[in-house]
Amino acid sequence: MKEQPPHWSRTGLFKVEPQHLNQTLSRPLRNLHPAPSEPLRGGPAGKLCVPVETVQRGVEGLMYLMTESSKHMISKVDFLDSVLVLGFGEELNQILLQLYLQHHSEIRSILSQLPSNLPGYHNLEWRLDVQLASRAIRQQVVPVLTMRLLLTGGGDGTGELSRRVLQTDPGTLLHLISTLEGALAAIKTNHARRIFRNIK
């Protein structure tokens, strides 16, 4: 299941000064979670006269942007393209870019150490069987590819492997590979990223 981003709350953050944005995001980026509400009272929330919860939701949204961008290792151009829709000024966009460039390696390192609830790939075993004849048809060629997929437990702490046995014919497998490769190529385009931002 894909994680849904926090709701963006930009009413106050549109007006935040660059140095306040830098200070507000530096701590959660170091700890990889939104800053607590208390420090926000004397920061942007107090200066903008907006509720702490409003700034908190904005920080959570920007943290989601940073973690997802780091996870996918997007380029400078793609990151700036992603923040354009937020409506910030050029100076704020550049500060966000610098924060991303400064912390993305550390964020990726921390994310790789976090436990995952999803099963992970461990190994794949396969066997190709070919039926050459049957009682009804003496001469035929029916290839069947049998695969056994070994998966890790997915952060349950047991370390046990689960097994999934799959069967398909070579033609269907080639079509599946081609479709997945096309989807992976399409998801990296700017057009796809704009669509994802609008539906989140």
PDB file of C-alpha atoms in Angstrom:
ATOM      1  CA  MET A   1       0.000   0.000   0.000  1.00  0.00           C
ATOM      2  CA  LYS A   2       1.394   3.351  -0.956  1.00  0.00           C
ATOM      3  CA  GLU A   3       1.907   5.790   1.884  1.00  0.00           C
ATOM      4  CA  GLN A   4      -0.240   8.869   1.599  1.00  0.00           C
ATOM      5  CA  PRO A   5       1.495  12.232   2.102  1.00  0.00           C
ATOM      6  CA  PRO A   6       0.424  14.583   4.893  1.00  0.00           C
ATOM      7  CA  HIS A   7      -2.064  17.278   3.940  1.00  0.00           C
ATOM      8  CA  TRP A   8      -0.357  20.414   2.728  1.00  0.00           C
ATOM      9  CA  SER A   9      -1.146  23.502   4.739  1.00  0.00           C
ATOM     10  CA  ARG A  10       0.430  26.422   2.930  1.00  0.00           C
ATOM     11  CA  THR A  11      -1.518  29.424   4.202  1.00  0.00           C
ATOM     12  CA  GLY A  12       1.174  30.463   6.664  1.00  0.00           C
ATOM     13  CA  LEU A  13       4.147  28.932   4.908  1.00  0.00           C
ATOM     14  CA  PHE A  14       3.573  31.131   1.852  1.00  0.00           C
ATOM     15  CA  LYS A  15       4.626  34.087   4.011  1.00  0.00           C
ATOM     16  CA  VAL A  16       7.446  32.499   5.996  1.00  0.00           C
ATOM     17  CA  GLU A  17      10.842  34.156   5.708  1.00  0.00           C
ATOM     18  CA  PRO A  18      13.665  32.061   4.211  1.00  0.00           C
ATOM     19  CA  GLN A  19      15.754  31.912   7.395  1.00  0.00           C
ATOM     20  CA  HIS A  20      12.735  30.714   9.399  1.00  0.00           C
ATOM     21  CA  LEU A  21      12.025  27.956   6.890  1.00  0.00           C
ATOM     22  CA  ASN A  22      15.639  26.834   7.072  1.00  0.00           C
ATOM     23  CA  GLN A  23      15.565  26.742  10.876  1.00  0.00           C
ATOM     24  CA  THR A  24      12.197  24.992  11.003  1.00  0.00           C
ATOM     25  CA  LEU A  25      13.227  22.169   8.676  1.00  0.00           C
ATOM     26  CA  SER A  26      16.797  21.629   9.859  1.00  0.00           C
ATOM     27  CA  ARG A  27      15.886  19.778  13.056  1.00  0.00           C
ATOM     28  CA  PRO A  28      13.319  17.343  11.588  1.00  0.00           C
ATOM     29  CA  LEU A  29      15.671  16.615   8.695  1.00  0.00           C
ATOM     30  CA  ARG A  30      18.366  15.624  11.152  1.00  0.00           C
ATOM     31  CA  ASN A  31      15.966  13.431  13.116  1.00  0.00           C
ATOM     32  CA  LEU A  32      13.797  12.364  10.165  1.00  0.00           C
ATOM     33  CA  HIS A  33      10.527  13.285  11.836  1.00  0.00           C
ATOM     34  CA  PRO A  34       8.575  16.541  12.134  1.00  0.00           C
ATOM     35  CA  ALA A  35       9.785  18.927  14.801  1.00  0.00           C
ATOM     36  CA  PRO A  36       7.702  18.986  18.005  1.00  0.00           C
ATOM     37  CA  SER A  37       5.010  21.629  18.330  1.00  0.00           C
ATOM     38  CA  GLU A  38       6.575  23.513  21.235  1.00  0.00           C
ATOM     39  CA  PRO A  39       9.616  24.975  19.373  1.00  0.00           C
ATOM     40  CA  LEU A  40       7.282  26.125  16.603  1.00  0.00           C
ATOM     41  CA  ARG A  41       5.427  28.453  18.959  1.00  0.00           C
ATOM     42  CA  GLY A  42       8.300  30.921  19.071  1.00  0.00           C
ATOM     43  CA  GLY A  43       9.286  30.399  15.445  1.00  0.00           C
ATOM     44  CA  PRO A  44       7.242  30.691  12.250  1.00  0.00           C
ATOM     45  CA  ALA A  45       3.935  30.008  14.028  1.00  0.00           C
ATOM     46  CA  GLY A  46       4.432  32.898  16.435  1.00  0.00           C
ATOM     47  CA  LYS A  47       5.783  35.353  13.849  1.00  0.00           C
ATOM     48  CA  LEU A  48       3.020  34.569  11.338  1.00  0.00           C
ATOM     49  CA  CYS A  49       0.252  34.487  13.960  1.00  0.00           C
ATOM     50  CA  VAL A  50      -1.012  31.143  12.686  1.00  0.00           C
ATOM     51  CA  PRO A  51      -1.869  28.010  14.700  1.00  0.00           C
ATOM     52  CA  VAL A  52       1.005  25.699  15.541  1.00  0.00           C
ATOM     53  CA  GLU A  53      -0.922  22.842  13.910  1.00  0.00           C
ATOM     54  CA  THR A  54      -0.928  24.723  10.600  1.00  0.00           C
ATOM     55  CA  VAL A  55       2.848  25.071  10.570  1.00  0.00           C
ATOM     56  CA  GLN A  56       3.211  21.497  11.842  1.00  0.00           C
ATOM     57  CA  ARG A  57       1.218  20.121   8.895  1.00  0.00           C
ATOM     58  CA  GLY A  58       3.253  22.236   6.500  1.00  0.00           C
ATOM     59  CA  VAL A  59       6.502  20.892   7.957  1.00  0.00           C
ATOM     60  CA  GLU A  60       5.184  17.328   7.703  1.00  0.00           C
ATOM     61  CA  GLY A  61       4.322  17.922   4.050  1.00  0.00           C
ATOM     62  CA  LEU A  62       7.763  19.323   3.273  1.00  0.00           C
ATOM     63  CA  MET A  63       9.367  16.429   5.160  1.00  0.00           C
ATOM     64  CA  TYR A  64       7.404  14.034   2.961  1.00  0.00           C
ATOM     65  CA  LEU A  65       8.731  15.870  -0.091  1.00  0.00           C
ATOM     66  CA  MET A  66      12.310  15.535   1.187  1.00  0.00           C
ATOM     67  CA  THR A  67      12.063  11.836   2.083  1.00  0.00           C
ATOM     68  CA  GLU A  68      10.341  10.828  -1.170  1.00  0.00           C
ATOM     69  CA  SER A  69      12.785  12.879  -3.253  1.00  0.00           C
ATOM     70  CA  SER A  70      15.718  11.280  -1.433  1.00  0.00           C
ATOM     71  CA  LYS A  71      14.208   7.820  -1.778  1.00  0.00           C
ATOM     72  CA  HIS A  72      13.984   8.183  -5.566  1.00  0.00           C
ATOM     73  CA  MET A  73      17.251  10.163  -5.894  1.00  0.00           C
ATOM     74  CA  ILE A  74      15.715  12.780  -8.152  1.00  0.00           C
ATOM     75  CA  SER A  75      17.929  15.377  -9.806  1.00  0.00           C
ATOM     76  CA  LYS A  76      18.148  19.102  -9.027  1.00  0.00           C
ATOM     77  CA  VAL A  77      15.965  19.961 -12.013  1.00  0.00           C
ATOM     78  CA  ASP A  78      13.309  17.419 -11.062  1.00  0.00           C
ATOM     79  CA  PHE A  79      13.277  18.594  -7.446  1.00  0.00           C
ATOM     80  CA  LEU A  80      12.766  22.222  -8.465  1.00  0.00           C
ATOM     81  CA  ASP A  81      10.044  21.091 -10.856  1.00  0.00           C
ATOM     82  CA  SER A  82       8.355  19.335  -7.925  1.00  0.00           C
ATOM     83  CA  VAL A  83       8.368  22.390  -5.631  1.00  0.00           C
ATOM     84  CA  LEU A  84       7.129  24.826  -8.286  1.00  0.00           C
ATOM     85  CA  VAL A  85       3.529  23.729  -7.695  1.00  0.00           C
ATOM     86  CA  LEU A  86       3.787  24.746  -4.013  1.00  0.00           C
ATOM     87  CA  GLY A  87       3.740  28.424  -4.946  1.00  0.00           C
ATOM     88  CA  PHE A  88       6.846  29.484  -3.011  1.00  0.00           C
ATOM     89  CA  GLY A  89       9.140  32.216  -4.251  1.00  0.00           C
ATOM     90  CA  GLU A  90      12.426  31.547  -5.996  1.00  0.00           C
ATOM     91  CA  GLU A  91      14.459  32.161  -2.823  1.00  0.00           C
ATOM     92  CA  LEU A  92      12.459  29.621  -0.814  1.00  0.00           C
ATOM     93  CA  ASN A  93      12.695  27.099  -3.645  1.00  0.00           C
ATOM     94  CA  GLN A  94      16.477  27.440  -3.645  1.00  0.00           C
ATOM     95  CA  ILE A  95      16.609  26.954   0.142  1.00  0.00           C
ATOM     96  CA  LEU A  96      14.544  23.774  -0.170  1.00  0.00           C
ATOM     97  CA  LEU A  97      16.884  22.592  -2.923  1.00  0.00           C
ATOM     98  CA  GLN A  98      19.952  23.231  -0.772  1.00  0.00           C
ATOM     99  CA  LEU A  99      18.363  21.400   2.171  1.00  0.00           C
ATOM    100  CA  TYR A 100      17.610  18.467  -0.119  1.00  0.00           C
ATOM    101  CA  LEU A 101      21.153  18.361  -1.512  1.00  0.00           C
ATOM    102  CA  GLN A 102      22.625  18.686   1.966  1.00  0.00           C
ATOM    103  CA  HIS A 103      20.576  15.928   3.604  1.00  0.00           C
ATOM    104  CA  HIS A 104      19.475  13.474   0.887  1.00  0.00           C
ATOM    105  CA  SER A 105      22.374  11.053   1.415  1.00  0.00           C
ATOM    106  CA  GLU A 106      21.789  10.977   5.166  1.00  0.00           C
ATOM    107  CA  ILE A 107      18.042  10.518   4.662  1.00  0.00           C
ATOM    108  CA  ARG A 108      18.613   7.573   2.328  1.00  0.00           C
ATOM    109  CA  SER A 109      20.964   6.008   4.863  1.00  0.00           C
ATOM    110  CA  ILE A 110      18.390   6.330   7.652  1.00  0.00           C
ATOM    111  CA  LEU A 111      15.552   5.031   5.467  1.00  0.00           C
ATOM    112  CA  SER A 112      17.585   1.943   4.583  1.00  0.00           C
ATOM    113  CA  GLN A 113      17.894   1.119   8.293  1.00  0.00           C
ATOM    114  CA  LEU A 114      14.194   1.484   9.107  1.00  0.00           C
ATOM    115  CA  PRO A 115      12.186  -1.764   9.361  1.00  0.00           C
ATOM    116  CA  SER A 116       9.759  -2.423   6.526  1.00  0.00           C
ATOM    117  CA  ASN A 117       6.372  -4.112   6.831  1.00  0.00           C
ATOM    118  CA  LEU A 118       6.544  -5.215   3.212  1.00  0.00           C
ATOM    119  CA  PRO A 119       8.134  -8.514   2.156  1.00  0.00           C
ATOM    120  CA  GLY A 120      11.493  -8.190   0.436  1.00  0.00           C
ATOM    121  CA  TYR A 121      13.129 -10.132  -2.371  1.00  0.00           C
ATOM    122  CA  HIS A 122      15.527 -12.881  -1.273  1.00  0.00           C
ATOM    123  CA  ASN A 123      15.928 -15.293  -4.181  1.00  0.00           C
ATOM    124  CA  LEU A 124      14.271 -16.612  -7.338  1.00  0.00           C
ATOM    125  CA  GLU A 125      14.438 -20.203  -8.559  1.00  0.00           C
ATOM    126  CA  TRP A 126      13.000 -21.256 -11.907  1.00  0.00           C
ATOM    127  CA  ARG A 127      12.478 -24.329 -14.047  1.00  0.00           C
ATOM    128  CA  LEU A 128      11.406 -24.665 -17.677  1.00  0.00           C
ATOM    129  CA  ASP A 129       9.146 -27.655 -18.464  1.00  0.00           C
ATOM    130  CA  VAL A 130       8.195 -28.574 -22.027  1.00  0.00           C
ATOM    131  CA  GLN A 131       5.368 -30.960 -22.846  1.00  0.00           C
ATOM    132  CA  LEU A 132       6.197 -32.656 -26.155  1.00  0.00           C
ATOM    133  CA  ALA A 133       3.196 -34.936 -26.585  1.00  0.00           C
ATOM    134  CA  SER A 134      -0.079 -36.068 -25.056  1.00  0.00           C
ATOM    135  CA  ARG A 135      -2.642 -38.773 -25.687  1.00  0.00           C
ATOM    136  CA  ALA A 136      -4.684 -36.448 -27.882  1.00  0.00           C
ATOM    137  CA  ILE A 137      -1.796 -34.810 -29.730  1.00  0.00           C
ATOM    138  CA  ARG A 138       1.366 -36.751 -30.412  1.00  0.00           C
ATOM    139  CA  GLN A 139       3.463 -33.822 -31.557  1.00  0.00           C
ATOM    140  CA  GLN A 140       3.241 -30.582 -29.655  1.00  0.00           C
ATOM    141  CA  VAL A 141       5.447 -28.141 -27.780  1.00  0.00           C
ATOM    142  CA  VAL A 142       3.932 -26.575 -24.656  1.00  0.00           C
ATOM    143  CA  PRO A 143       6.578 -24.707 -22.607  1.00  0.00           C
ATOM    144  CA  VAL A 144       5.729 -23.782 -19.016  1.00  0.00           C
ATOM    145  CA  LEU A 145       7.975 -21.695 -16.784  1.00  0.00           C
ATOM    146  CA  THR A 146       7.716 -22.496 -13.071  1.00  0.00           C
ATOM    147  CA  MET A 147       9.200 -19.994 -10.614  1.00  0.00           C
ATOM    148  CA  ARG A 148       9.633 -20.156  -6.869  1.00  0.00           C
ATOM    149  CA  LEU A 149       9.995 -16.718  -5.325  1.00  0.00           C
ATOM    150  CA  LEU A 150      11.582 -16.515  -1.868  1.00  0.00           C
ATOM    151  CA  LEU A 151      10.651 -13.440   0.191  1.00  0.00           C
ATOM    152  CA  THR A 152      11.867 -12.130   3.511  1.00  0.00           C
ATOM    153  CA  GLY A 153       9.416 -11.739   6.370  1.00  0.00           C
ATOM    154  CA  GLY A 154       9.002  -7.975   6.022  1.00  0.00           C
ATOM    155  CA  GLY A 155      10.149  -6.548   9.338  1.00  0.00           C
ATOM    156  CA  ASP A 156       8.346  -9.042  11.609  1.00  0.00           C
ATOM    157  CA  GLY A 157      11.610  -9.936  13.330  1.00  0.00           C
ATOM    158  CA  THR A 158      11.358 -13.675  12.667  1.00  0.00           C
ATOM    159  CA  GLY A 159      13.818 -13.783   9.778  1.00  0.00           C
ATOM    160  CA  GLU A 160      11.790 -16.558   8.148  1.00  0.00           C
ATOM    161  CA  LEU A 161      11.355 -16.806   4.384  1.00  0.00           C
ATOM    162  CA  SER A 162       8.010 -17.143   2.638  1.00  0.00           C
ATOM    163  CA  ARG A 163       7.642 -18.937  -0.699  1.00  0.00           C
ATOM    164  CA  ARG A 164       5.432 -18.191  -3.686  1.00  0.00           C
ATOM    165  CA  VAL A 165       5.169 -20.609  -6.633  1.00  0.00           C
ATOM    166  CA  LEU A 166       4.207 -19.057  -9.974  1.00  0.00           C
ATOM    167  CA  GLN A 167       3.613 -20.583 -13.402  1.00  0.00           C
ATOM    168  CA  THR A 168       3.385 -18.919 -16.789  1.00  0.00           C
ATOM    169  CA  ASP A 169       4.224 -19.450 -20.423  1.00  0.00           C
ATOM    170  CA  PRO A 170       7.229 -17.672 -21.994  1.00  0.00           C
ATOM    171  CA  GLY A 171       5.071 -15.423 -24.173  1.00  0.00           C
ATOM    172  CA  THR A 172       3.098 -14.076 -21.215  1.00  0.00           C
ATOM    173  CA  LEU A 173       6.302 -13.581 -19.232  1.00  0.00           C
ATOM    174  CA  LEU A 174       7.928 -11.574 -22.039  1.00  0.00           C
ATOM    175  CA  HIS A 175       4.807  -9.425 -22.337  1.00  0.00           C
ATOM    176  CA  LEU A 176       4.812  -8.833 -18.569  1.00  0.00           C
ATOM    177  CA  ILE A 177       8.483  -7.827 -18.617  1.00  0.00           C
ATOM    178  CA  SER A 178       7.893  -5.421 -21.502  1.00  0.00           C
ATOM    179  CA  THR A 179       4.887  -3.859 -19.752  1.00  0.00           C
ATOM    180  CA  LEU A 180       6.767  -3.378 -16.473  1.00  0.00           C
ATOM    181  CA  GLU A 181       9.768  -1.844 -18.237  1.00  0.00           C
ATOM    182  CA  GLY A 182       7.448   0.581 -20.016  1.00  0.00           C
ATOM    183  CA  ALA A 183       5.770   1.507 -16.717  1.00  0.00           C
ATOM    184  CA  LEU A 184       9.133   2.121 -15.039  1.00  0.00           C
ATOM    185  CA  ALA A 185      10.178   4.386 -17.896  1.00  0.00           C
ATOM    186  CA  ALA A 186       6.874   6.288 -17.860  1.00  0.00           C
ATOM    187  CA  ILE A 187       6.884   6.916 -14.106  1.00  0.00           C
ATOM    188  CA  LYS A 188      10.175   8.825 -14.400  1.00  0.00           C
ATOM    189  CA  THR A 189       8.780  11.425 -16.795  1.00  0.00           C
ATOM    190  CA  ASN A 190       7.896  14.959 -15.658  1.00  0.00           C
ATOM    191  CA  HIS A 191       4.326  14.456 -16.875  1.00  0.00           C
ATOM    192  CA  ALA A 192       3.836  11.433 -14.611  1.00  0.00           C
ATOM    193  CA  ARG A 193       5.271  13.251 -11.590  1.00  0.00           C
ATOM    194  CA  ARG A 194       2.856  16.155 -12.117  1.00  0.00           C
ATOM    195  CA  ILE A 195      -0.069  13.708 -12.234  1.00  0.00           C
ATOM    196  CA  PHE A 196       1.050  11.997  -9.023  1.00  0.00           C
ATOM    197  CA  ARG A 197       1.308  15.318  -7.212  1.00  0.00           C
ATOM    198  CA  ASN A 198      -2.239  16.237  -8.234  1.00  0.00           C
ATOM    199  CA  ILE A 199      -3.833  12.951  -7.128  1.00  0.00           C
ATOM    200  CA  LYS A 200      -2.058  12.731  -3.742  1.00  0.00           C
TER     201      LYS A 200
END
